[in-house]
Amino acid sequence: MDNNRYESHRPRKRVSRKTLRNRRLAALAVIAFLVLLLVLLAAHACSGDGKKKSGGKNSTPTTTITTPTTTTDPAITTTAVTTTATLTDPVNKSDFKLDRQTIILEVGETDMPRVTGYPDGMGEADERWSSGDATIATVDNIGNITGIKPGVCYVTLRSASDPTQEVMIKVTVRGDGSTEATSNATPQSNTAEAPEPPVYDTEGLTYMEGVLIANKSYSLPATFEPGLEPICYQQFQALSGAASKEGLSIYLNSGFRSYHDQEIIYENYVKEDGKDKADTYSARPGFSEHQTGLVIDVNTVDDAFGSTREAAWLAEHAHEYGFIIRYPQGKESITGYQYEPWHIRYVGSKLANKLYKSGQCLEEYFNIKSEYN
Ligand SMILES: [Zn+2]
């Protein structure tokens, strides 16, 4: 993504030595001026307001930090974000760029994260904002986020034309002088038990031992739209923070997907590869585990991810944070999906530990099928 897009391709004319020398001096002066300008711009990069329109990836910040550190303490994360907001990518790996990854509001207060870059060929018209919990914070169609009641939720910015392009921002709404909202969001590290996943009171959901099932045999209603579960995201942050201490970068690529998002994705794959092939790697709408809000695809959705150090670490440690590698190698005929080393499912530590030890996949453990009717 970091391309040399700033090169000049002006045509050159033949010139005399003197002119050349003069031009070199002039060029040096111009370069010195530009360097000064860049330094000044960098110093003021945080002070802009309003949405910056951009022509796509050109707006990728030129300053890069090689290893973004994620910490398990939300208070520290917040501080780190405010100071380095324009320098680091959010944990989300999307071509959408936001100027921050968290926002803290009082009840009734409104703030708007700035979009500092769009995926190629997309612009403001593609923005689709949604709140994971509108009882905590609402968001309008241009990204104004308003605190409703104390708590933590996630606001997602997704592209209307390509729902795989999404970026998430954590919203903390503070109560009157209380810091409870941030403290109850403390992720559990592997020194503590990862909490149980939530149980929804929605018709048409299948639970086994408190675990929401979504596979080719068990679908979810189209209206079921929980958003990315805060507990799933918090545990993921703890996991990602632990990995970064080992010098590894595990980031969120894709989280919650609605029925409608999946409809678009699946139809596109069917167009490209045909239904039979598409069914081996993409879920039909209503059958995607991403619709549970308890799933995260990390890093790159690519077979090559499987041979990275990150994938090896994830396979060894995901259960400590309550996650399982949902579609393991060699279980394709049981899970109904090809090996996906990047797709982790939050099930809480009890079940995650059991499955890690036994080597079973979810279908084996519950003795269920994963086949389309
Ligand atoms: Zn996935």
Short mmCIF file of C-alpha atoms and ligand atoms in Angstrom, two decimals:
data_model
loop_
_atom_site.label_atom_id
_atom_site.label_comp_id
_atom_site.label_asym_id
_atom_site.label_seq_id
_atom_site.Cartn_x
_atom_site.Cartn_y
_atom_site.Cartn_z
CA MET A 1 0.00 0.00 0.00
CA ASP A 2 2.96 2.28 0.43
CA ASN A 3 3.66 3.28 -3.12
CA ASN A 4 5.84 6.02 -4.44
CA ARG A 5 3.07 8.23 -5.60
CA TYR A 6 4.86 11.48 -5.13
CA GLU A 7 7.36 11.21 -7.96
CA SER A 8 7.27 13.93 -10.54
CA HIS A 9 7.28 12.99 -14.19
CA ARG A 10 7.76 16.38 -15.78
CA PRO A 11 9.43 16.18 -19.23
CA ARG A 12 13.02 17.53 -19.39
CA LYS A 13 14.59 19.93 -21.90
CA ARG A 14 18.27 20.19 -22.95
CA VAL A 15 19.93 23.09 -21.02
CA SER A 16 23.31 24.87 -20.73
CA ARG A 17 25.70 24.25 -17.74
CA LYS A 18 25.11 27.70 -16.31
CA THR A 19 21.38 27.39 -16.48
CA LEU A 20 21.81 23.95 -15.00
CA ARG A 21 23.81 25.31 -12.07
CA ASN A 22 21.25 28.05 -11.47
CA ARG A 23 18.50 25.52 -11.66
CA ARG A 24 20.28 23.27 -9.20
CA LEU A 25 20.53 26.16 -6.74
CA ALA A 26 16.89 26.99 -7.29
CA ALA A 27 15.99 23.32 -6.90
CA LEU A 28 17.94 23.11 -3.64
CA ALA A 29 16.10 26.16 -2.34
CA VAL A 30 12.78 24.63 -3.33
CA ILE A 31 13.67 21.32 -1.66
CA ALA A 32 14.72 23.12 1.53
CA PHE A 33 11.43 25.00 1.47
CA LEU A 34 9.43 21.82 0.92
CA VAL A 35 11.19 20.04 3.77
CA LEU A 36 10.39 22.96 6.04
CA LEU A 37 6.78 22.91 4.85
CA LEU A 38 6.53 19.15 5.51
CA VAL A 39 7.89 19.58 9.02
CA LEU A 40 5.38 22.34 9.69
CA LEU A 41 2.54 20.28 8.21
CA ALA A 42 3.50 17.26 10.29
CA ALA A 43 3.49 19.41 13.40
CA HIS A 44 -0.03 20.61 12.62
CA ALA A 45 -1.40 17.32 11.33
CA CYS A 46 -3.60 16.81 14.40
CA SER A 47 -5.25 20.19 14.40
CA GLY A 48 -7.44 19.94 11.30
CA ASP A 49 -11.20 19.60 11.65
CA GLY A 50 -14.07 18.43 9.52
CA LYS A 51 -13.90 15.60 7.07
CA LYS A 52 -10.97 15.57 4.76
CA LYS A 53 -11.95 14.58 1.26
CA SER A 54 -9.44 12.45 -0.46
CA GLY A 55 -8.87 10.79 -3.77
CA GLY A 56 -8.25 7.38 -2.26
CA LYS A 57 -5.07 5.73 -1.07
CA ASN A 58 -2.87 8.77 -1.74
CA SER A 59 -3.88 10.04 1.66
CA THR A 60 -2.20 7.16 3.50
CA PRO A 61 -0.10 8.86 6.17
CA THR A 62 3.53 8.95 5.12
CA THR A 63 4.81 8.35 8.61
CA THR A 64 4.80 4.68 9.49
CA ILE A 65 5.30 2.90 12.74
CA THR A 66 6.54 -0.61 12.16
CA THR A 67 5.14 -2.30 15.25
CA PRO A 68 1.96 -0.72 16.56
CA THR A 69 1.72 -1.60 20.22
CA THR A 70 -1.61 -2.67 21.52
CA THR A 71 -1.98 -2.73 25.24
CA THR A 72 -4.46 -4.65 27.32
CA ASP A 73 -5.35 -1.70 29.49
CA PRO A 74 -8.10 0.39 27.91
CA ALA A 75 -6.99 3.49 29.80
CA ILE A 76 -3.51 3.23 28.33
CA THR A 77 -4.88 2.46 24.88
CA THR A 78 -6.93 5.64 24.97
CA THR A 79 -3.93 7.76 25.85
CA ALA A 80 -1.77 6.14 23.22
CA VAL A 81 -4.42 6.72 20.60
CA THR A 82 -4.83 10.41 21.26
CA THR A 83 -1.15 11.06 20.83
CA THR A 84 -0.45 8.86 17.83
CA ALA A 85 -3.83 8.98 16.13
CA THR A 86 -2.60 10.22 12.78
CA LEU A 87 0.44 7.96 12.75
CA THR A 88 -0.86 4.47 13.33
CA ASP A 89 -3.50 2.45 11.60
CA PRO A 90 -6.40 1.42 13.78
CA VAL A 91 -6.50 -2.27 14.70
CA ASN A 92 -8.80 -2.64 11.74
CA LYS A 93 -7.08 -3.46 8.49
CA SER A 94 -9.31 -1.68 6.06
CA ASP A 95 -8.57 0.83 3.37
CA PHE A 96 -10.79 3.24 5.23
CA LYS A 97 -8.63 5.48 7.40
CA LEU A 98 -9.99 7.17 10.50
CA ASP A 99 -8.12 9.71 12.57
CA ARG A 100 -8.64 7.65 15.77
CA GLN A 101 -9.77 4.27 17.02
CA THR A 102 -11.56 5.34 20.18
CA ILE A 103 -13.85 8.16 21.11
CA ILE A 104 -14.95 9.17 24.61
CA LEU A 105 -18.21 11.05 25.04
CA GLU A 106 -20.41 12.34 27.81
CA VAL A 107 -24.11 11.50 27.64
CA GLY A 108 -25.66 13.88 25.09
CA GLU A 109 -22.30 14.88 23.64
CA THR A 110 -21.64 14.49 19.91
CA ASP A 111 -18.33 14.03 18.14
CA MET A 112 -17.29 12.90 14.68
CA PRO A 113 -14.23 10.85 13.79
CA ARG A 114 -12.54 12.14 10.67
CA VAL A 115 -12.21 9.91 7.64
CA THR A 116 -8.67 10.53 6.42
CA GLY A 117 -8.72 8.12 3.50
CA TYR A 118 -11.04 5.97 1.44
CA PRO A 119 -10.56 2.62 -0.28
CA ASP A 120 -9.74 2.92 -3.98
CA GLY A 121 -12.59 4.25 -6.06
CA MET A 122 -14.70 5.04 -3.02
CA GLY A 123 -15.65 8.31 -1.41
CA GLU A 124 -17.99 9.97 1.03
CA ALA A 125 -21.03 8.61 -0.82
CA ASP A 126 -19.97 5.05 0.09
CA GLU A 127 -19.97 5.68 3.82
CA ARG A 128 -22.39 3.55 5.83
CA TRP A 129 -22.24 4.18 9.55
CA SER A 130 -23.80 1.89 12.10
CA SER A 131 -23.76 1.56 15.87
CA GLY A 132 -23.28 -1.81 17.55
CA ASP A 133 -25.54 -0.66 20.38
CA ALA A 134 -27.78 2.32 19.70
CA THR A 135 -28.88 2.38 23.34
CA ILE A 136 -25.31 3.47 24.24
CA ALA A 137 -24.38 5.65 21.25
CA THR A 138 -26.08 6.53 18.02
CA VAL A 139 -24.46 7.50 14.75
CA ASP A 140 -26.01 9.40 11.87
CA ASN A 141 -25.32 8.86 8.19
CA ILE A 142 -22.34 11.22 8.09
CA GLY A 143 -20.62 9.87 11.20
CA ASN A 144 -21.82 12.11 14.03
CA ILE A 145 -21.65 9.91 17.13
CA THR A 146 -23.82 10.86 20.09
CA GLY A 147 -23.57 9.42 23.61
CA ILE A 148 -26.92 8.09 24.87
CA LYS A 149 -26.10 6.26 28.11
CA PRO A 150 -22.90 5.19 29.90
CA GLY A 151 -21.30 2.11 28.40
CA VAL A 152 -19.05 0.90 25.62
CA CYS A 153 -20.03 0.03 22.08
CA TYR A 154 -18.51 -0.02 18.62
CA VAL A 155 -19.43 2.14 15.68
CA THR A 156 -18.66 0.69 12.26
CA LEU A 157 -17.95 2.52 9.05
CA ARG A 158 -18.53 0.26 6.11
CA SER A 159 -18.52 0.78 2.38
CA ALA A 160 -21.94 0.54 0.73
CA SER A 161 -20.45 -1.04 -2.38
CA ASP A 162 -17.92 -3.34 -0.70
CA PRO A 163 -18.94 -4.45 2.81
CA THR A 164 -15.56 -6.13 3.37
CA GLN A 165 -14.19 -2.61 3.68
CA GLU A 166 -15.00 -1.72 7.24
CA VAL A 167 -13.38 0.07 10.09
CA MET A 168 -14.46 0.17 13.70
CA ILE A 169 -14.20 2.78 16.38
CA LYS A 170 -14.64 2.09 20.07
CA VAL A 171 -17.07 4.50 21.74
CA THR A 172 -17.02 4.97 25.49
CA VAL A 173 -19.90 6.97 26.92
CA ARG A 174 -19.14 8.27 30.38
CA GLY A 175 -21.68 8.71 33.13
CA ASP A 176 -21.76 11.61 35.57
CA GLY A 177 -18.20 11.87 36.81
CA SER A 178 -17.82 8.10 36.82
CA THR A 179 -15.17 6.12 35.04
CA GLU A 180 -17.13 2.89 35.34
CA ALA A 181 -17.73 2.68 31.64
CA THR A 182 -14.05 2.25 30.89
CA SER A 183 -13.24 0.03 33.85
CA ASN A 184 -15.93 -2.55 33.17
CA ALA A 185 -14.52 -2.96 29.68
CA THR A 186 -11.22 -4.32 30.96
CA PRO A 187 -10.27 -7.27 28.81
CA GLN A 188 -9.42 -10.53 30.49
CA SER A 189 -5.89 -11.67 29.90
CA ASN A 190 -4.81 -15.28 30.00
CA THR A 191 -4.20 -14.93 33.71
CA ALA A 192 -7.97 -14.77 34.21
CA GLU A 193 -10.85 -16.76 32.79
CA ALA A 194 -12.29 -15.35 29.59
CA PRO A 195 -16.00 -14.65 30.22
CA GLU A 196 -18.86 -16.60 28.69
CA PRO A 197 -20.22 -15.25 25.40
CA PRO A 198 -23.58 -13.46 25.59
CA VAL A 199 -26.90 -15.29 25.13
CA TYR A 200 -29.41 -13.40 23.00
CA ASP A 201 -33.14 -13.53 23.45
CA THR A 202 -33.95 -13.67 19.76
CA GLU A 203 -36.18 -16.13 17.94
CA GLY A 204 -34.64 -18.50 15.43
CA LEU A 205 -31.24 -18.83 17.17
CA THR A 206 -29.78 -22.22 18.09
CA TYR A 207 -27.85 -22.54 21.35
CA MET A 208 -25.91 -25.54 22.61
CA GLU A 209 -24.51 -25.26 26.14
CA GLY A 210 -24.93 -21.50 25.84
CA VAL A 211 -23.01 -21.38 22.57
CA LEU A 212 -24.68 -19.80 19.56
CA ILE A 213 -24.39 -22.15 16.59
CA ALA A 214 -24.02 -20.89 13.03
CA ASN A 215 -22.92 -23.28 10.32
CA LYS A 216 -24.32 -24.79 7.11
CA SER A 217 -27.00 -26.67 9.06
CA TYR A 218 -27.90 -23.93 11.54
CA SER A 219 -28.73 -20.51 10.17
CA LEU A 220 -29.41 -17.11 11.72
CA PRO A 221 -32.48 -14.94 11.05
CA ALA A 222 -31.93 -12.09 8.59
CA THR A 223 -33.03 -9.63 11.25
CA PHE A 224 -30.40 -10.78 13.75
CA GLU A 225 -27.89 -7.91 13.85
CA PRO A 226 -25.96 -7.82 17.12
CA GLY A 227 -22.89 -5.97 15.77
CA LEU A 228 -19.45 -7.05 16.95
CA GLU A 229 -19.93 -8.12 20.56
CA PRO A 230 -17.90 -5.86 22.89
CA ILE A 231 -16.68 -8.90 24.85
CA CYS A 232 -15.36 -10.45 21.64
CA TYR A 233 -13.55 -7.26 20.68
CA GLN A 234 -12.17 -6.69 24.17
CA GLN A 235 -10.81 -10.23 24.37
CA PHE A 236 -9.35 -9.78 20.91
CA GLN A 237 -7.58 -6.64 22.08
CA ALA A 238 -6.11 -8.57 25.00
CA LEU A 239 -4.97 -11.29 22.60
CA SER A 240 -3.53 -8.81 20.15
CA GLY A 241 -1.75 -6.99 23.00
CA ALA A 242 -0.15 -10.21 24.23
CA ALA A 243 0.96 -11.07 20.70
CA SER A 244 2.52 -7.64 20.23
CA LYS A 245 4.63 -8.23 23.35
CA GLU A 246 6.14 -11.14 21.43
CA GLY A 247 6.81 -8.85 18.50
CA LEU A 248 3.85 -10.18 16.52
CA SER A 249 1.17 -8.13 14.84
CA ILE A 250 -2.33 -9.60 14.97
CA TYR A 251 -4.96 -7.15 13.85
CA LEU A 252 -8.65 -7.15 13.11
CA ASN A 253 -9.38 -7.58 9.43
CA SER A 254 -13.11 -8.25 9.51
CA GLY A 255 -15.60 -8.60 12.34
CA PHE A 256 -19.37 -8.44 12.26
CA ARG A 257 -21.18 -8.89 8.97
CA SER A 258 -24.93 -8.48 8.62
CA TYR A 259 -27.16 -10.80 6.61
CA HIS A 260 -27.29 -8.20 3.86
CA ASP A 261 -23.49 -7.74 3.80
CA GLN A 262 -23.08 -11.49 3.42
CA GLU A 263 -25.66 -11.54 0.65
CA ILE A 264 -23.54 -9.14 -1.40
CA ILE A 265 -20.27 -10.96 -0.64
CA TYR A 266 -21.64 -14.42 -1.42
CA GLU A 267 -23.33 -13.33 -4.65
CA ASN A 268 -20.05 -11.80 -5.82
CA TYR A 269 -18.17 -15.04 -5.15
CA VAL A 270 -20.84 -17.07 -6.94
CA LYS A 271 -20.45 -14.80 -9.95
CA GLU A 272 -16.66 -15.28 -9.87
CA ASP A 273 -16.32 -18.98 -9.04
CA GLY A 274 -19.74 -20.57 -9.32
CA LYS A 275 -21.96 -21.78 -6.48
CA ASP A 276 -20.16 -25.08 -5.72
CA LYS A 277 -16.74 -23.49 -5.34
CA ALA A 278 -18.10 -20.45 -3.48
CA ASP A 279 -19.78 -22.74 -0.93
CA THR A 280 -16.39 -24.14 0.13
CA TYR A 281 -15.07 -20.78 1.33
CA SER A 282 -17.97 -18.36 1.63
CA ALA A 283 -21.16 -18.74 3.64
CA ARG A 284 -24.59 -18.19 2.17
CA PRO A 285 -26.44 -15.24 3.74
CA GLY A 286 -27.83 -16.27 7.13
CA PHE A 287 -25.23 -19.02 7.50
CA SER A 288 -22.16 -16.88 8.12
CA GLU A 289 -20.66 -17.14 11.57
CA HIS A 290 -19.63 -13.49 11.22
CA GLN A 291 -23.31 -12.61 11.70
CA THR A 292 -23.06 -13.85 15.31
CA GLY A 293 -20.87 -10.86 16.24
CA LEU A 294 -18.50 -13.34 17.91
CA VAL A 295 -16.06 -13.84 15.05
CA ILE A 296 -12.98 -12.01 13.89
CA ASP A 297 -10.92 -12.60 10.78
CA VAL A 298 -7.40 -11.50 11.60
CA ASN A 299 -4.64 -10.14 9.37
CA THR A 300 -4.93 -11.42 5.81
CA VAL A 301 -7.68 -13.72 4.59
CA ASP A 302 -5.21 -15.69 2.55
CA ASP A 303 -3.80 -19.25 2.76
CA ALA A 304 -0.32 -17.71 3.10
CA PHE A 305 -1.31 -16.44 6.54
CA GLY A 306 -1.19 -20.05 7.76
CA SER A 307 2.58 -20.17 7.53
CA THR A 308 3.23 -16.93 9.41
CA ARG A 309 4.54 -16.74 13.00
CA GLU A 310 1.31 -14.91 13.84
CA ALA A 311 -0.79 -17.90 12.74
CA ALA A 312 1.35 -20.28 14.81
CA TRP A 313 1.01 -18.04 17.87
CA LEU A 314 -2.73 -17.71 17.34
CA ALA A 315 -3.20 -21.49 17.14
CA GLU A 316 -1.29 -21.91 20.43
CA HIS A 317 -2.79 -19.01 22.40
CA ALA A 318 -6.25 -18.10 21.06
CA HIS A 319 -7.95 -20.37 23.63
CA GLU A 320 -6.35 -18.42 26.49
CA TYR A 321 -8.55 -15.50 25.46
CA GLY A 322 -11.66 -17.60 24.82
CA PHE A 323 -11.25 -18.06 21.07
CA ILE A 324 -11.01 -21.14 18.87
CA ILE A 325 -9.60 -21.57 15.36
CA ARG A 326 -13.04 -22.34 14.01
CA TYR A 327 -12.18 -24.17 10.79
CA PRO A 328 -9.09 -26.27 11.53
CA GLN A 329 -6.92 -28.12 9.07
CA GLY A 330 -8.11 -31.64 8.30
CA LYS A 331 -11.68 -30.97 9.47
CA GLU A 332 -12.97 -29.57 6.19
CA SER A 333 -15.57 -32.33 5.73
CA ILE A 334 -16.89 -31.80 9.27
CA THR A 335 -16.98 -28.00 9.48
CA GLY A 336 -17.99 -27.66 5.84
CA TYR A 337 -15.26 -25.08 5.26
CA GLN A 338 -11.67 -25.10 4.13
CA TYR A 339 -8.92 -24.50 6.68
CA GLU A 340 -9.10 -20.86 7.79
CA PRO A 341 -6.22 -20.08 10.17
CA TRP A 342 -7.38 -16.44 10.32
CA HIS A 343 -11.01 -17.02 11.42
CA ILE A 344 -11.36 -17.09 15.20
CA ARG A 345 -14.62 -17.59 17.09
CA TYR A 346 -15.25 -16.42 20.63
CA VAL A 347 -16.73 -19.17 22.81
CA GLY A 348 -15.39 -18.24 26.27
CA SER A 349 -12.50 -19.95 28.04
CA LYS A 350 -14.27 -23.07 29.28
CA LEU A 351 -15.14 -24.41 25.85
CA ALA A 352 -12.08 -22.91 24.15
CA ASN A 353 -9.81 -24.79 26.57
CA LYS A 354 -11.71 -28.05 26.08
CA LEU A 355 -11.51 -27.81 22.31
CA TYR A 356 -7.85 -26.81 22.40
CA LYS A 357 -7.01 -29.88 24.50
CA SER A 358 -9.18 -32.38 22.62
CA GLY A 359 -8.41 -31.03 19.15
CA GLN A 360 -12.09 -31.28 18.31
CA CYS A 361 -13.91 -28.74 16.18
CA LEU A 362 -17.24 -27.30 17.30
CA GLU A 363 -19.25 -29.75 15.15
CA GLU A 364 -17.45 -32.76 16.66
CA TYR A 365 -17.89 -31.51 20.20
CA PHE A 366 -21.64 -31.01 19.82
CA ASN A 367 -21.99 -33.94 17.43
CA ILE A 368 -23.76 -31.84 14.80
CA LYS A 369 -23.56 -31.54 11.03
CA SER A 370 -22.66 -28.63 8.83
CA GLU A 371 -24.40 -29.25 5.52
CA TYR A 372 -26.78 -27.19 3.46
CA ASN A 373 -30.18 -28.83 3.04
ZN ZN B 1 -14.17 -15.39 8.72
#
